[in-house]
PDB file of C-alpha atoms and ligand atoms in Angstrom:
ATOM      1  CA  MET A   1     135.984 -14.734  16.144  1.00  0.00           C
ATOM      2  CA  ARG A   2     132.997 -13.855  13.965  1.00  0.00           C
ATOM      3  CA  VAL A   3     131.470 -16.835  12.213  1.00  0.00           C
ATOM      4  CA  GLY A   4     129.143 -16.668   9.243  1.00  0.00           C
ATOM      5  CA  VAL A   5     127.179 -19.274   7.339  1.00  0.00           C
ATOM      6  CA  LEU A   6     126.447 -18.589   3.675  1.00  0.00           C
ATOM      7  CA  ALA A   7     122.661 -18.428   3.615  1.00  0.00           C
ATOM      8  CA  LEU A   8     121.776 -18.177  -0.077  1.00  0.00           C
ATOM      9  CA  GLN A   9     120.415 -21.718  -0.441  1.00  0.00           C
ATOM     10  CA  GLY A  10     120.859 -25.123   1.158  1.00  0.00           C
ATOM     11  CA  ASP A  11     121.015 -26.358   4.736  1.00  0.00           C
ATOM     12  CA  PHE A  12     122.534 -23.297   6.380  1.00  0.00           C
ATOM     13  CA  ARG A  13     120.120 -23.397   9.336  1.00  0.00           C
ATOM     14  CA  GLU A  14     121.442 -26.787  10.429  1.00  0.00           C
ATOM     15  CA  HIS A  15     124.982 -25.384  10.605  1.00  0.00           C
ATOM     16  CA  ILE A  16     123.787 -22.358  12.565  1.00  0.00           C
ATOM     17  CA  ASP A  17     121.994 -24.700  14.995  1.00  0.00           C
ATOM     18  CA  VAL A  18     125.157 -26.750  15.614  1.00  0.00           C
ATOM     19  CA  LEU A  19     127.169 -23.588  16.204  1.00  0.00           C
ATOM     20  CA  ARG A  20     124.555 -22.263  18.611  1.00  0.00           C
ATOM     21  CA  ARG A  21     124.611 -25.572  20.485  1.00  0.00           C
ATOM     22  CA  ILE A  22     128.348 -25.309  21.029  1.00  0.00           C
ATOM     23  CA  GLY A  23     128.075 -21.684  22.097  1.00  0.00           C
ATOM     24  CA  VAL A  24     129.266 -19.921  18.941  1.00  0.00           C
ATOM     25  CA  PRO A  25     126.656 -17.545  17.523  1.00  0.00           C
ATOM     26  CA  ALA A  26     126.826 -17.262  13.745  1.00  0.00           C
ATOM     27  CA  ILE A  27     125.375 -14.757  11.320  1.00  0.00           C
ATOM     28  CA  GLU A  28     123.656 -15.495   8.022  1.00  0.00           C
ATOM     29  CA  VAL A  29     125.774 -14.232   5.134  1.00  0.00           C
ATOM     30  CA  ARG A  30     123.852 -13.137   2.037  1.00  0.00           C
ATOM     31  CA  LEU A  31     125.573  -9.983   0.858  1.00  0.00           C
ATOM     32  CA  PRO A  32     129.106  -8.586   0.662  1.00  0.00           C
ATOM     33  CA  LYS A  33     128.468  -6.412   3.726  1.00  0.00           C
ATOM     34  CA  HIS A  34     127.706  -9.545   5.788  1.00  0.00           C
ATOM     35  CA  LEU A  35     130.850 -11.183   4.477  1.00  0.00           C
ATOM     36  CA  GLU A  36     132.910  -8.199   5.563  1.00  0.00           C
ATOM     37  CA  ALA A  37     131.695  -8.740   9.111  1.00  0.00           C
ATOM     38  CA  VAL A  38     133.006 -12.318   9.491  1.00  0.00           C
ATOM     39  CA  ASP A  39     136.372 -14.047   9.635  1.00  0.00           C
ATOM     40  CA  ARG A  40     135.069 -17.605   9.248  1.00  0.00           C
ATOM     41  CA  LEU A  41     132.538 -18.861   6.732  1.00  0.00           C
ATOM     42  CA  ILE A  42     130.729 -22.146   6.251  1.00  0.00           C
ATOM     43  CA  ILE A  43     129.362 -22.839   2.767  1.00  0.00           C
ATOM     44  CA  PRO A  44     126.553 -25.354   3.293  1.00  0.00           C
ATOM     45  CA  GLY A  45     125.292 -28.263   1.268  1.00  0.00           C
ATOM     46  CA  GLY A  46     122.547 -27.649  -1.232  1.00  0.00           C
ATOM     47  CA  GLU A  47     122.759 -27.144  -4.952  1.00  0.00           C
ATOM     48  CA  SER A  48     126.180 -25.930  -6.008  1.00  0.00           C
ATOM     49  CA  THR A  49     125.001 -24.456  -9.306  1.00  0.00           C
ATOM     50  CA  THR A  50     122.322 -22.379  -7.587  1.00  0.00           C
ATOM     51  CA  ILE A  51     124.625 -21.202  -4.813  1.00  0.00           C
ATOM     52  CA  GLY A  52     127.311 -20.359  -7.377  1.00  0.00           C
ATOM     53  CA  ARG A  53     124.894 -18.337  -9.500  1.00  0.00           C
ATOM     54  CA  LEU A  54     123.647 -16.432  -6.470  1.00  0.00           C
ATOM     55  CA  LEU A  55     127.225 -15.747  -5.367  1.00  0.00           C
ATOM     56  CA  THR A  56     127.846 -14.214  -8.784  1.00  0.00           C
ATOM     57  CA  LEU A  57     124.601 -12.237  -8.713  1.00  0.00           C
ATOM     58  CA  TYR A  58     125.351 -10.766  -5.290  1.00  0.00           C
ATOM     59  CA  HIS A  59     128.969  -9.876  -6.167  1.00  0.00           C
ATOM     60  CA  MET A  60     130.443 -12.235  -3.622  1.00  0.00           C
ATOM     61  CA  VAL A  61     132.815 -14.210  -5.845  1.00  0.00           C
ATOM     62  CA  ASP A  62     135.705 -11.723  -5.943  1.00  0.00           C
ATOM     63  CA  PRO A  63     135.715 -10.882  -2.218  1.00  0.00           C
ATOM     64  CA  LEU A  64     135.531 -14.582  -1.385  1.00  0.00           C
ATOM     65  CA  ARG A  65     138.391 -15.468  -3.717  1.00  0.00           C
ATOM     66  CA  ALA A  66     140.492 -12.654  -2.302  1.00  0.00           C
ATOM     67  CA  ARG A  67     139.978 -13.665   1.328  1.00  0.00           C
ATOM     68  CA  ALA A  68     139.487 -17.452   1.385  1.00  0.00           C
ATOM     69  CA  GLY A  69     142.245 -19.162   3.327  1.00  0.00           C
ATOM     70  CA  ARG A  70     143.785 -15.822   4.269  1.00  0.00           C
ATOM     71  CA  ASP A  71     141.830 -13.679   6.726  1.00  0.00           C
ATOM     72  CA  LEU A  72     138.758 -15.820   6.098  1.00  0.00           C
ATOM     73  CA  ALA A  73     138.748 -19.467   7.157  1.00  0.00           C
ATOM     74  CA  VAL A  74     136.317 -21.339   4.908  1.00  0.00           C
ATOM     75  CA  TRP A  75     134.644 -24.735   5.174  1.00  0.00           C
ATOM     76  CA  GLY A  76     132.489 -26.148   2.386  1.00  0.00           C
ATOM     77  CA  THR A  77     130.204 -29.133   2.984  1.00  0.00           C
ATOM     78  CA  CYS A  78     129.054 -31.113  -0.056  1.00  0.00           C
ATOM     79  CA  ALA A  79     127.856 -28.433  -2.528  1.00  0.00           C
ATOM     80  CA  GLY A  80     130.158 -26.090  -0.607  1.00  0.00           C
ATOM     81  CA  ALA A  81     133.088 -28.408  -1.329  1.00  0.00           C
ATOM     82  CA  ILE A  82     132.219 -28.295  -5.040  1.00  0.00           C
ATOM     83  CA  LEU A  83     132.264 -24.499  -4.929  1.00  0.00           C
ATOM     84  CA  LEU A  84     135.711 -24.477  -3.321  1.00  0.00           C
ATOM     85  CA  ALA A  85     137.305 -26.910  -5.778  1.00  0.00           C
ATOM     86  CA  ARG A  86     139.682 -25.715  -8.476  1.00  0.00           C
ATOM     87  CA  THR A  87     138.363 -28.315 -10.912  1.00  0.00           C
ATOM     88  CA  VAL A  88     134.779 -29.588 -11.152  1.00  0.00           C
ATOM     89  CA  LEU A  89     134.188 -32.730 -13.197  1.00  0.00           C
ATOM     90  CA  ASP A  90     130.694 -33.377 -14.531  1.00  0.00           C
ATOM     91  CA  ALA A  91     129.916 -29.709 -14.081  1.00  0.00           C
ATOM     92  CA  LYS A  92     126.511 -28.452 -15.088  1.00  0.00           C
ATOM     93  CA  GLU A  93     126.284 -27.732 -18.796  1.00  0.00           C
ATOM     94  CA  GLY A  94     126.607 -24.038 -19.484  1.00  0.00           C
ATOM     95  CA  GLY A  95     129.133 -23.639 -16.740  1.00  0.00           C
ATOM     96  CA  GLN A  96     129.461 -24.147 -13.067  1.00  0.00           C
ATOM     97  CA  PRO A  97     130.228 -20.882 -11.303  1.00  0.00           C
ATOM     98  CA  GLY A  98     132.580 -21.575  -8.457  1.00  0.00           C
ATOM     99  CA  LEU A  99     135.353 -20.128  -6.366  1.00  0.00           C
ATOM    100  CA  GLY A 100     138.153 -22.451  -7.487  1.00  0.00           C
ATOM    101  CA  VAL A 101     140.273 -21.801  -4.411  1.00  0.00           C
ATOM    102  CA  MET A 102     141.142 -25.306  -3.218  1.00  0.00           C
ATOM    103  CA  ASP A 103     143.726 -27.418  -4.981  1.00  0.00           C
ATOM    104  CA  MET A 104     141.514 -30.417  -5.735  1.00  0.00           C
ATOM    105  CA  ALA A 105     139.293 -31.923  -8.399  1.00  0.00           C
ATOM    106  CA  VAL A 106     135.797 -33.063  -7.430  1.00  0.00           C
ATOM    107  CA  ARG A 107     133.174 -34.919  -9.403  1.00  0.00           C
ATOM    108  CA  ARG A 108     129.564 -33.855  -8.892  1.00  0.00           C
ATOM    109  CA  ASN A 109     126.920 -36.471  -8.113  1.00  0.00           C
ATOM    110  CA  ALA A 110     129.664 -39.060  -8.288  1.00  0.00           C
ATOM    111  CA  TYR A 111     127.775 -41.896  -6.664  1.00  0.00           C
ATOM    112  CA  GLY A 112     125.054 -42.222  -9.296  1.00  0.00           C
ATOM    113  CA  SER A 113     121.331 -42.430  -8.901  1.00  0.00           C
ATOM    114  CA  GLN A 114     121.058 -45.700  -6.974  1.00  0.00           C
ATOM    115  CA  LEU A 115     123.482 -44.536  -4.367  1.00  0.00           C
ATOM    116  CA  ASP A 116     122.258 -40.969  -4.312  1.00  0.00           C
ATOM    117  CA  SER A 117     122.368 -41.053  -0.545  1.00  0.00           C
ATOM    118  CA  PHE A 118     124.145 -43.369   1.870  1.00  0.00           C
ATOM    119  CA  GLU A 119     125.760 -43.450   5.278  1.00  0.00           C
ATOM    120  CA  LEU A 120     129.211 -44.820   6.079  1.00  0.00           C
ATOM    121  CA  PRO A 121     131.779 -44.437   8.866  1.00  0.00           C
ATOM    122  CA  ILE A 122     134.573 -41.974   8.177  1.00  0.00           C
ATOM    123  CA  ASP A 123     138.085 -42.259   9.468  1.00  0.00           C
ATOM    124  CA  MET A 124     139.349 -38.779  10.374  1.00  0.00           C
ATOM    125  CA  PRO A 125     142.431 -39.220  12.574  1.00  0.00           C
ATOM    126  CA  ALA A 126     142.751 -35.487  13.358  1.00  0.00           C
ATOM    127  CA  LEU A 127     139.432 -35.737  15.229  1.00  0.00           C
ATOM    128  CA  GLY A 128     140.291 -38.768  17.317  1.00  0.00           C
ATOM    129  CA  ASP A 129     139.966 -42.520  17.014  1.00  0.00           C
ATOM    130  CA  ALA A 130     136.174 -42.770  16.908  1.00  0.00           C
ATOM    131  CA  PRO A 131     134.922 -42.736  13.311  1.00  0.00           C
ATOM    132  CA  LEU A 132     132.498 -40.053  12.221  1.00  0.00           C
ATOM    133  CA  HIS A 133     129.055 -40.959  11.013  1.00  0.00           C
ATOM    134  CA  GLY A 134     129.170 -39.897   7.368  1.00  0.00           C
ATOM    135  CA  VAL A 135     125.920 -38.776   5.776  1.00  0.00           C
ATOM    136  CA  PHE A 136     126.233 -38.459   1.996  1.00  0.00           C
ATOM    137  CA  ILE A 137     123.446 -36.851  -0.033  1.00  0.00           C
ATOM    138  CA  ARG A 138     124.003 -36.756  -3.791  1.00  0.00           C
ATOM    139  CA  ALA A 139     127.574 -36.253  -2.758  1.00  0.00           C
ATOM    140  CA  PRO A 140     130.510 -35.245  -4.878  1.00  0.00           C
ATOM    141  CA  GLN A 141     133.698 -37.260  -4.832  1.00  0.00           C
ATOM    142  CA  ILE A 142     137.146 -35.807  -4.288  1.00  0.00           C
ATOM    143  CA  GLU A 143     138.954 -37.360  -7.249  1.00  0.00           C
ATOM    144  CA  SER A 144     142.381 -35.890  -6.715  1.00  0.00           C
ATOM    145  CA  LEU A 145     144.258 -33.486  -4.509  1.00  0.00           C
ATOM    146  CA  GLY A 146     146.935 -31.108  -5.752  1.00  0.00           C
ATOM    147  CA  PRO A 147     150.131 -30.496  -3.799  1.00  0.00           C
ATOM    148  CA  LEU A 148     148.610 -27.656  -1.758  1.00  0.00           C
ATOM    149  CA  ALA A 149     145.812 -29.747  -0.256  1.00  0.00           C
ATOM    150  CA  ARG A 150     145.925 -32.836   1.940  1.00  0.00           C
ATOM    151  CA  ALA A 151     143.494 -35.597   2.776  1.00  0.00           C
ATOM    152  CA  LEU A 152     141.858 -35.359   6.188  1.00  0.00           C
ATOM    153  CA  GLY A 153     139.215 -38.068   6.128  1.00  0.00           C
ATOM    154  CA  SER A 154     138.437 -41.206   4.173  1.00  0.00           C
ATOM    155  CA  LEU A 155     135.918 -44.006   3.745  1.00  0.00           C
ATOM    156  CA  PRO A 156     136.731 -47.615   4.634  1.00  0.00           C
ATOM    157  CA  GLY A 157     137.757 -48.256   1.005  1.00  0.00           C
ATOM    158  CA  GLY A 158     140.159 -45.326   1.078  1.00  0.00           C
ATOM    159  CA  ALA A 159     138.165 -42.730  -0.898  1.00  0.00           C
ATOM    160  CA  ILE A 160     138.959 -39.220   0.323  1.00  0.00           C
ATOM    161  CA  VAL A 161     135.928 -37.418   1.727  1.00  0.00           C
ATOM    162  CA  ALA A 162     137.571 -34.549   3.614  1.00  0.00           C
ATOM    163  CA  ALA A 163     140.478 -32.310   2.658  1.00  0.00           C
ATOM    164  CA  GLN A 164     142.297 -29.351   4.081  1.00  0.00           C
ATOM    165  CA  GLN A 165     144.420 -26.617   2.582  1.00  0.00           C
ATOM    166  CA  GLY A 166     145.626 -24.328   5.348  1.00  0.00           C
ATOM    167  CA  ARG A 167     142.555 -22.465   6.599  1.00  0.00           C
ATOM    168  CA  MET A 168     140.265 -24.073   4.032  1.00  0.00           C
ATOM    169  CA  LEU A 169     138.337 -27.255   4.662  1.00  0.00           C
ATOM    170  CA  ALA A 170     136.135 -29.380   2.408  1.00  0.00           C
ATOM    171  CA  THR A 171     133.916 -32.306   3.362  1.00  0.00           C
ATOM    172  CA  THR A 172     131.734 -34.191   0.903  1.00  0.00           C
ATOM    173  CA  PHE A 173     129.422 -35.304   3.732  1.00  0.00           C
ATOM    174  CA  HIS A 174     127.164 -33.493   6.187  1.00  0.00           C
ATOM    175  CA  PRO A 175     128.437 -33.331   9.798  1.00  0.00           C
ATOM    176  CA  GLU A 176     125.709 -30.782  10.576  1.00  0.00           C
ATOM    177  CA  LEU A 177     123.090 -33.535  10.288  1.00  0.00           C
ATOM    178  CA  THR A 178     124.565 -35.969  12.798  1.00  0.00           C
ATOM    179  CA  GLY A 179     124.792 -34.367  16.243  1.00  0.00           C
ATOM    180  CA  ASP A 180     128.579 -34.916  16.208  1.00  0.00           C
ATOM    181  CA  ASP A 181     130.149 -31.465  16.397  1.00  0.00           C
ATOM    182  CA  ARG A 182     133.804 -32.467  16.032  1.00  0.00           C
ATOM    183  CA  VAL A 183     134.229 -31.106  12.516  1.00  0.00           C
ATOM    184  CA  HIS A 184     132.627 -27.804  13.522  1.00  0.00           C
ATOM    185  CA  ARG A 185     135.020 -27.542  16.462  1.00  0.00           C
ATOM    186  CA  TYR A 186     137.973 -28.414  14.224  1.00  0.00           C
ATOM    187  CA  PHE A 187     136.939 -25.681  11.770  1.00  0.00           C
ATOM    188  CA  LEU A 188     136.660 -23.121  14.573  1.00  0.00           C
ATOM    189  CA  GLU A 189     140.291 -23.793  15.441  1.00  0.00           C
ATOM    190  CA  LEU A 190     141.723 -23.296  11.940  1.00  0.00           C
TER     191      LEU A 190
HETATM  192  N1  LIG B 201     124.585 -32.709  -5.771  1.00  0.00           N
HETATM  193  C1  LIG B 201     124.669 -31.394  -5.214  1.00  0.00           C
HETATM  194  C2  LIG B 201     125.424 -30.442  -6.127  1.00  0.00           C
HETATM  195  O1  LIG B 201     125.955 -30.837  -7.099  1.00  0.00           O
HETATM  196  C3  LIG B 201     125.316 -31.408  -3.845  1.00  0.00           C
HETATM  197  C4  LIG B 201     124.447 -32.133  -2.862  1.00  0.00           C
HETATM  198  C5  LIG B 201     124.588 -31.676  -1.447  1.00  0.00           C
HETATM  199  O2  LIG B 201     125.094 -30.595  -1.163  1.00  0.00           O
HETATM  200  N2  LIG B 201     124.091 -32.466  -0.535  1.00  0.00           N
HETATM  201  O3  LIG B 201     125.502 -29.288  -5.841  1.00  0.00           O
END
């Protein structure tokens, strides 16, 4: 298993730290040649428009689309989830470059300015009974899932905050900021 974390922008170091803590060294992926060297990739939180533009600039979009969910397991957190989504609502004017590989629609910055950031418990039965501590930072919302994807985690009110489609995972929150490594371990088993 060779794990990479997309290191173009955003909180990639936090993911690398979690992986190191659980004994899985990860490489920083910035260029196609780094991508070729990994079979798992985390796309971190950050600014989805920036990450998407850099992916385009560095010629990473086509190789990612070709491999995601096949020989490359992929997990997007927050901005990463936006990049994975087939449909992005409230996309940046002038276009939102993305990968469009997961069968879901997400809305950017869905929680408005007052609720830019908040923390809530997340029910994620695949990870056990104990709820996860959900940290949301200008989070997107998963508005709908297509038939290929399924819900994996939700807020107390029922809103979906984690989804899976085979070897692709999306979370709208930030497990890498909490000290709870269950989602990282789950991803490493996909
Ligand atoms: N609001 C950001 C975006 O649209 C995502 C925020 C995050 O990744 N924490 O890309």
